[in-house]
Amino acid sequence: MTETPVLVVTALGDITADLVLDELYGRGVPAVRLDPAADFPGAATMSARIGRGAFTGEVTTSTRSLDLSAVRSVYWRRPTPFINPQAAETPAQRFGVEQSRRGYMGALTALPGARYVNHPGRNQAAENKALQLATAARLGFEVPDTLITNVPADAAKFATDHGTVIYKPVHRVHLAGEDGRNRTVWVRAVHADELDDSIALCPHLFQACVPKIADIRLAAVGEEMFASRIDTDGDHLDWRQDQSLINCSPVPVPCSIRETVRAFLHAFGLTYGAFDFALDASGRWWFLECNPNGQWAFVDEATTGAIASALADILQKGDTT
């Protein structure tokens, strides 16, 4: 492939990435899709060379060869996770899994001159819930009173002081049920009399409950921002729990929110972020979290198309520094 391509790192079946790929293909921009945990070593091979001030190499599949030094930008979406090395049956297998994860992913995160949306290292830092909430508060977002604790008495007092409080995991997690299928831990309301000594086992995140009338999902792509109001048909606190019950409609972004979102992205070195806000009756936007790799393809068709176009613009331009 002689033209400088866009590399899209994600799993097969990622509908969100498909929209961006379709936009790139429609513009005639070459793009290569790769899923390291699934493609290596069977469907693809890789050689990366580092020396004399240069990084070169190639990824080869049955149909094409990708020059790693020529990649203009990388859309790092959601590649298939490598298995836990400890789950491998033998020491040799554990070694192979760990070397594969570090080797393939390490090389793909070190491409010279490529613009990452976003670099996975930046994503990882921005997913630190305590850090993002502290940063949001420092920058001027309205942030609900928050407590991260493993002290049962402190949790009970916080719940008593605030009445109904919200519980959410400190980090996104899926728990396997008895049938082996992953279960999501949804955001939910709790009261002081529900809290017991099991809180001592690990940190828990509690927030004062915002009397919201709707949710806002804001997708920030560089300087562009696309906000959608999310109304839920029912009393689900966490709208993600059943997206068949939600209705999304575009809303303008207040200037103060726009400025603070830019500052937040800059603080974490992000090009893209999906921000969640709670909207109260007075019109205030309460910062809940930022997912640096959050979904956006579920909102209305026009907004979805605009976000795909904005992402394609940045990927097509590549590194402009």
Short mmCIF file of C-alpha atoms in Angstrom, two decimals:
data_model
loop_
_atom_site.label_atom_id
_atom_site.label_comp_id
_atom_site.label_asym_id
_atom_site.label_seq_id
_atom_site.Cartn_x
_atom_site.Cartn_y
_atom_site.Cartn_z
CA MET A 1 0.00 0.00 0.00
CA THR A 2 1.82 3.13 -1.22
CA GLU A 3 -0.47 5.86 0.16
CA THR A 4 -0.28 6.82 3.82
CA PRO A 5 -3.11 4.83 5.41
CA VAL A 6 -5.26 5.19 8.50
CA LEU A 7 -4.96 2.25 10.88
CA VAL A 8 -8.14 1.27 12.73
CA VAL A 9 -7.45 -0.98 15.71
CA THR A 10 -10.65 -2.70 16.77
CA ALA A 11 -12.56 -5.96 16.90
CA LEU A 12 -14.64 -7.27 14.03
CA GLY A 13 -18.25 -6.20 14.43
CA ASP A 14 -17.49 -2.79 15.92
CA ILE A 15 -20.37 -0.82 14.40
CA THR A 16 -18.97 2.49 15.62
CA ALA A 17 -15.67 1.92 13.82
CA ASP A 18 -17.58 0.77 10.72
CA LEU A 19 -19.18 4.21 10.41
CA VAL A 20 -15.81 5.94 10.46
CA LEU A 21 -14.32 3.42 8.02
CA ASP A 22 -17.23 3.96 5.63
CA GLU A 23 -16.62 7.71 5.80
CA LEU A 24 -12.90 7.27 5.08
CA TYR A 25 -13.54 4.86 2.21
CA GLY A 26 -16.05 7.30 0.72
CA ARG A 27 -13.34 9.96 0.66
CA GLY A 28 -10.86 7.64 -0.98
CA VAL A 29 -8.67 7.51 2.14
CA PRO A 30 -6.90 4.14 2.48
CA ALA A 31 -7.62 2.44 5.80
CA VAL A 32 -6.53 -0.85 7.34
CA ARG A 33 -8.48 -2.60 10.08
CA LEU A 34 -6.52 -4.73 12.55
CA ASP A 35 -7.47 -6.68 15.67
CA PRO A 36 -4.15 -7.80 17.21
CA ALA A 37 -5.44 -10.47 19.61
CA ALA A 38 -7.47 -12.06 16.81
CA ASP A 39 -5.23 -11.44 13.78
CA PHE A 40 -1.81 -12.39 15.20
CA PRO A 41 -0.13 -14.76 14.64
CA GLY A 42 -2.52 -16.65 12.33
CA ALA A 43 -3.88 -14.08 9.88
CA ALA A 44 -1.07 -11.55 10.15
CA THR A 45 2.65 -11.21 10.85
CA MET A 46 4.66 -8.24 12.05
CA SER A 47 8.26 -7.07 11.92
CA ALA A 48 9.26 -3.76 13.53
CA ARG A 49 12.77 -2.35 13.27
CA ILE A 50 14.19 0.35 15.53
CA GLY A 51 17.60 1.85 14.97
CA ARG A 52 19.60 4.85 13.73
CA GLY A 53 16.83 7.23 14.68
CA ALA A 54 14.17 5.42 12.68
CA PHE A 55 11.17 3.17 13.30
CA THR A 56 10.25 1.01 10.34
CA GLY A 57 8.45 -2.24 9.76
CA GLU A 58 5.44 -3.89 8.28
CA VAL A 59 2.34 -5.85 9.10
CA THR A 60 1.53 -8.46 6.47
CA THR A 61 -1.74 -10.27 5.93
CA SER A 62 -2.86 -12.63 3.18
CA THR A 63 -4.09 -9.69 1.10
CA ARG A 64 -1.93 -6.66 1.94
CA SER A 65 1.22 -5.24 3.51
CA LEU A 66 1.10 -2.23 5.83
CA ASP A 67 4.17 0.00 6.14
CA LEU A 68 4.21 0.95 9.82
CA SER A 69 6.31 4.06 9.23
CA ALA A 70 3.76 5.37 6.72
CA VAL A 71 0.65 5.26 8.95
CA ARG A 72 -0.79 8.78 9.11
CA SER A 73 -3.18 8.22 12.02
CA VAL A 74 -4.58 5.52 14.28
CA TYR A 75 -8.20 5.19 15.39
CA TRP A 76 -7.81 3.11 18.54
CA ARG A 77 -11.24 1.75 19.23
CA ARG A 78 -11.91 -1.53 21.03
CA PRO A 79 -9.62 -4.38 20.02
CA THR A 80 -10.30 -7.87 21.37
CA PRO A 81 -8.55 -8.22 24.76
CA PHE A 82 -5.70 -10.69 24.98
CA ILE A 83 -6.46 -13.51 27.41
CA ASN A 84 -5.11 -13.27 30.93
CA PRO A 85 -1.67 -14.92 30.88
CA GLN A 86 -2.48 -16.65 34.18
CA ALA A 87 -5.34 -18.45 32.46
CA ALA A 88 -2.93 -20.23 30.10
CA GLU A 89 -2.33 -23.89 30.86
CA THR A 90 1.47 -24.01 30.70
CA PRO A 91 4.36 -21.62 31.48
CA ALA A 92 5.25 -21.58 27.77
CA GLN A 93 1.70 -20.56 26.85
CA ARG A 94 1.69 -17.85 29.52
CA PHE A 95 4.97 -16.54 28.13
CA GLY A 96 3.57 -16.49 24.60
CA VAL A 97 0.40 -14.63 25.60
CA GLU A 98 2.29 -11.97 27.53
CA GLN A 99 4.89 -11.48 24.80
CA SER A 100 2.14 -11.25 22.19
CA ARG A 101 0.23 -8.61 24.14
CA ARG A 102 3.29 -6.52 24.88
CA GLY A 103 4.93 -7.03 21.50
CA TYR A 104 2.08 -6.47 19.05
CA MET A 105 0.34 -3.77 21.05
CA GLY A 106 3.62 -2.14 22.03
CA ALA A 107 4.71 -1.72 18.42
CA LEU A 108 1.31 -0.42 17.31
CA THR A 109 1.36 2.27 20.03
CA ALA A 110 4.82 3.51 18.95
CA LEU A 111 4.19 4.48 15.32
CA PRO A 112 6.28 7.58 14.48
CA GLY A 113 4.43 10.65 13.29
CA ALA A 114 0.99 9.03 13.59
CA ARG A 115 -1.87 10.85 15.26
CA TYR A 116 -3.76 8.66 17.73
CA VAL A 117 -7.46 9.03 18.45
CA ASN A 118 -6.79 8.36 21.23
CA HIS A 119 -3.48 6.85 22.22
CA PRO A 120 -4.36 3.91 24.52
CA GLY A 121 -1.96 5.22 27.14
CA ARG A 122 -3.92 8.47 27.24
CA ASN A 123 -7.17 6.54 27.44
CA GLN A 124 -5.90 4.53 30.39
CA ALA A 125 -4.90 7.64 32.34
CA ALA A 126 -8.22 9.34 31.59
CA GLU A 127 -10.20 6.31 32.81
CA ASN A 128 -8.93 6.91 36.35
CA LYS A 129 -12.25 7.87 37.94
CA ALA A 130 -10.77 9.71 40.92
CA LEU A 131 -8.41 11.68 38.70
CA GLN A 132 -11.06 12.65 36.17
CA LEU A 133 -13.51 13.77 38.87
CA ALA A 134 -10.79 15.81 40.62
CA THR A 135 -9.76 17.32 37.28
CA ALA A 136 -13.37 18.11 36.36
CA ALA A 137 -13.93 19.87 39.68
CA ARG A 138 -10.66 21.81 39.37
CA LEU A 139 -11.55 22.99 35.87
CA GLY A 140 -14.96 24.27 36.95
CA PHE A 141 -17.48 21.57 36.07
CA GLU A 142 -20.39 21.08 38.47
CA VAL A 143 -19.49 17.76 40.12
CA PRO A 144 -21.79 15.97 42.59
CA ASP A 145 -20.36 15.44 46.07
CA THR A 146 -18.39 12.22 45.80
CA LEU A 147 -16.94 9.72 48.27
CA ILE A 148 -14.57 6.88 47.40
CA THR A 149 -14.18 4.68 50.47
CA ASN A 150 -13.84 1.21 51.94
CA VAL A 151 -14.83 2.45 55.43
CA PRO A 152 -18.40 1.31 56.18
CA ALA A 153 -19.03 4.06 58.76
CA ASP A 154 -17.92 6.77 56.33
CA ALA A 155 -20.17 5.38 53.61
CA ALA A 156 -23.14 5.24 55.97
CA LYS A 157 -22.59 8.82 57.14
CA PHE A 158 -22.28 10.06 53.56
CA ALA A 159 -25.56 8.34 52.67
CA THR A 160 -27.28 9.73 55.76
CA ASP A 161 -26.05 13.26 55.08
CA HIS A 162 -27.19 13.21 51.44
CA GLY A 163 -30.30 11.02 51.65
CA THR A 164 -30.39 8.89 48.51
CA VAL A 165 -26.92 8.41 47.04
CA ILE A 166 -25.68 6.83 43.86
CA TYR A 167 -23.35 3.83 43.79
CA LYS A 168 -21.12 3.06 40.81
CA PRO A 169 -17.94 0.99 40.41
CA VAL A 170 -14.64 2.84 40.69
CA HIS A 171 -13.71 1.25 37.36
CA ARG A 172 -15.76 -0.26 34.57
CA VAL A 173 -16.09 -3.97 35.25
CA HIS A 174 -17.96 -7.03 34.01
CA LEU A 175 -18.68 -9.90 36.37
CA ALA A 176 -19.17 -13.45 35.12
CA GLY A 177 -22.43 -15.04 36.25
CA GLU A 178 -23.01 -18.70 36.97
CA ASP A 179 -23.74 -19.27 33.29
CA GLY A 180 -20.35 -17.81 32.36
CA ARG A 181 -21.85 -14.71 30.72
CA ASN A 182 -20.58 -11.28 31.76
CA ARG A 183 -22.85 -9.09 33.85
CA THR A 184 -22.57 -5.31 33.95
CA VAL A 185 -22.68 -3.53 37.30
CA TRP A 186 -25.16 -0.74 36.67
CA VAL A 187 -25.30 2.62 38.43
CA ARG A 188 -27.99 2.49 41.12
CA ALA A 189 -29.42 4.37 44.09
CA VAL A 190 -28.66 3.14 47.63
CA HIS A 191 -29.65 4.16 51.16
CA ALA A 192 -27.74 4.13 54.42
CA ASP A 193 -29.57 1.03 55.73
CA GLU A 194 -28.36 -1.01 52.72
CA LEU A 195 -24.68 -0.48 53.50
CA ASP A 196 -22.88 -3.14 55.52
CA ASP A 197 -19.37 -4.28 56.41
CA SER A 198 -18.78 -5.77 52.96
CA ILE A 199 -17.81 -2.24 51.91
CA ALA A 200 -14.49 -2.85 53.69
CA LEU A 201 -13.46 -5.35 50.98
CA CYS A 202 -12.59 -2.70 48.36
CA PRO A 203 -13.13 0.97 47.51
CA HIS A 204 -16.66 1.95 46.50
CA LEU A 205 -17.73 5.17 44.78
CA PHE A 206 -20.78 7.03 46.09
CA GLN A 207 -22.20 10.31 44.79
CA ALA A 208 -24.92 12.65 45.93
CA CYS A 209 -27.99 12.10 43.77
CA VAL A 210 -28.58 14.87 41.24
CA PRO A 211 -32.33 15.53 40.71
CA LYS A 212 -31.96 15.17 36.97
CA ILE A 213 -34.68 15.54 34.37
CA ALA A 214 -32.58 14.04 31.57
CA ASP A 215 -29.06 12.95 30.67
CA ILE A 216 -26.66 14.55 28.22
CA ARG A 217 -24.08 12.64 26.16
CA LEU A 218 -21.54 14.98 24.62
CA ALA A 219 -19.07 13.68 22.04
CA ALA A 220 -16.05 15.97 21.72
CA VAL A 221 -13.92 15.51 18.59
CA GLY A 222 -11.04 17.97 18.69
CA GLU A 223 -12.66 21.40 18.66
CA GLU A 224 -16.06 20.11 17.58
CA MET A 225 -18.75 19.07 20.06
CA PHE A 226 -21.99 17.18 19.55
CA ALA A 227 -24.44 16.99 22.45
CA SER A 228 -27.53 14.80 22.69
CA ARG A 229 -30.22 14.97 25.33
CA ILE A 230 -31.25 11.49 26.48
CA ASP A 231 -34.78 11.05 27.81
CA THR A 232 -35.70 7.69 29.30
CA ASP A 233 -39.14 6.09 29.16
CA GLY A 234 -39.23 4.72 32.69
CA ASP A 235 -37.31 5.12 35.91
CA HIS A 236 -33.95 3.64 34.94
CA LEU A 237 -31.25 5.67 36.65
CA ASP A 238 -28.66 4.29 34.23
CA TRP A 239 -29.92 4.84 30.68
CA ARG A 240 -27.40 2.31 29.33
CA GLN A 241 -29.35 -0.49 30.99
CA ASP A 242 -32.01 -0.60 28.28
CA GLN A 243 -31.36 1.61 25.27
CA SER A 244 -34.68 0.63 23.70
CA LEU A 245 -36.28 2.97 26.27
CA ILE A 246 -34.28 6.09 25.42
CA ASN A 247 -34.90 8.94 23.02
CA CYS A 248 -31.99 11.10 21.84
CA SER A 249 -32.28 14.63 20.47
CA PRO A 250 -29.55 17.17 19.62
CA VAL A 251 -29.05 20.09 22.01
CA PRO A 252 -26.72 23.11 21.86
CA VAL A 253 -23.61 23.14 24.04
CA PRO A 254 -23.39 26.12 26.44
CA CYS A 255 -20.24 28.22 25.99
CA SER A 256 -19.07 27.52 29.55
CA ILE A 257 -19.38 23.76 29.01
CA ARG A 258 -17.60 23.99 25.66
CA GLU A 259 -14.63 25.82 27.20
CA THR A 260 -14.33 23.41 30.11
CA VAL A 261 -14.57 20.35 27.85
CA ARG A 262 -11.65 21.72 25.80
CA ALA A 263 -9.64 22.23 28.98
CA PHE A 264 -10.46 18.68 30.14
CA LEU A 265 -9.34 17.14 26.83
CA HIS A 266 -6.13 19.17 26.97
CA ALA A 267 -5.44 18.11 30.56
CA PHE A 268 -5.50 14.42 29.55
CA GLY A 269 -4.03 14.80 26.07
CA LEU A 270 -7.19 13.51 24.40
CA THR A 271 -8.52 14.20 20.91
CA TYR A 272 -11.85 12.48 21.58
CA GLY A 273 -13.99 12.06 24.68
CA ALA A 274 -17.57 11.03 25.46
CA PHE A 275 -18.85 13.12 28.37
CA ASP A 276 -21.88 12.23 30.47
CA PHE A 277 -23.82 14.95 32.26
CA ALA A 278 -26.98 15.00 34.36
CA LEU A 279 -29.35 17.83 33.40
CA ASP A 280 -31.36 19.32 36.27
CA ALA A 281 -34.56 21.40 36.13
CA SER A 282 -32.64 24.68 36.32
CA GLY A 283 -30.65 23.77 33.19
CA ARG A 284 -27.35 23.00 34.95
CA TRP A 285 -25.11 20.33 33.46
CA TRP A 286 -23.60 18.13 36.19
CA PHE A 287 -20.44 16.29 35.20
CA LEU A 288 -20.72 12.56 35.83
CA GLU A 289 -17.81 11.09 33.87
CA CYS A 290 -15.81 11.11 30.67
CA ASN A 291 -15.25 7.89 28.75
CA PRO A 292 -12.25 8.59 26.49
CA ASN A 293 -13.39 5.84 24.15
CA GLY A 294 -17.14 6.04 24.67
CA GLN A 295 -19.86 5.06 22.22
CA TRP A 296 -21.70 7.57 20.06
CA ALA A 297 -23.41 5.55 17.31
CA PHE A 298 -26.66 5.19 19.31
CA VAL A 299 -27.75 8.85 19.08
CA ASP A 300 -29.88 10.34 16.29
CA GLU A 301 -28.81 9.65 12.71
CA ALA A 302 -27.81 13.22 11.85
CA THR A 303 -25.58 13.57 14.92
CA THR A 304 -24.07 10.15 14.35
CA GLY A 305 -23.17 11.13 10.80
CA ALA A 306 -21.65 14.42 11.96
CA ILE A 307 -19.47 12.68 14.56
CA ALA A 308 -18.27 10.11 12.02
CA SER A 309 -17.38 12.94 9.64
CA ALA A 310 -15.52 14.89 12.33
CA LEU A 311 -13.48 11.82 13.32
CA ALA A 312 -12.69 11.10 9.67
CA ASP A 313 -11.52 14.71 9.24
CA ILE A 314 -8.96 14.34 12.02
CA LEU A 315 -7.82 10.89 10.92
CA GLN A 316 -7.48 12.04 7.32
CA LYS A 317 -5.34 15.03 8.31
CA GLY A 318 -3.08 13.00 10.57
CA ASP A 319 -0.45 14.73 12.70
CA THR A 320 -0.48 18.45 11.92
CA THR A 321 2.03 19.56 14.56
#
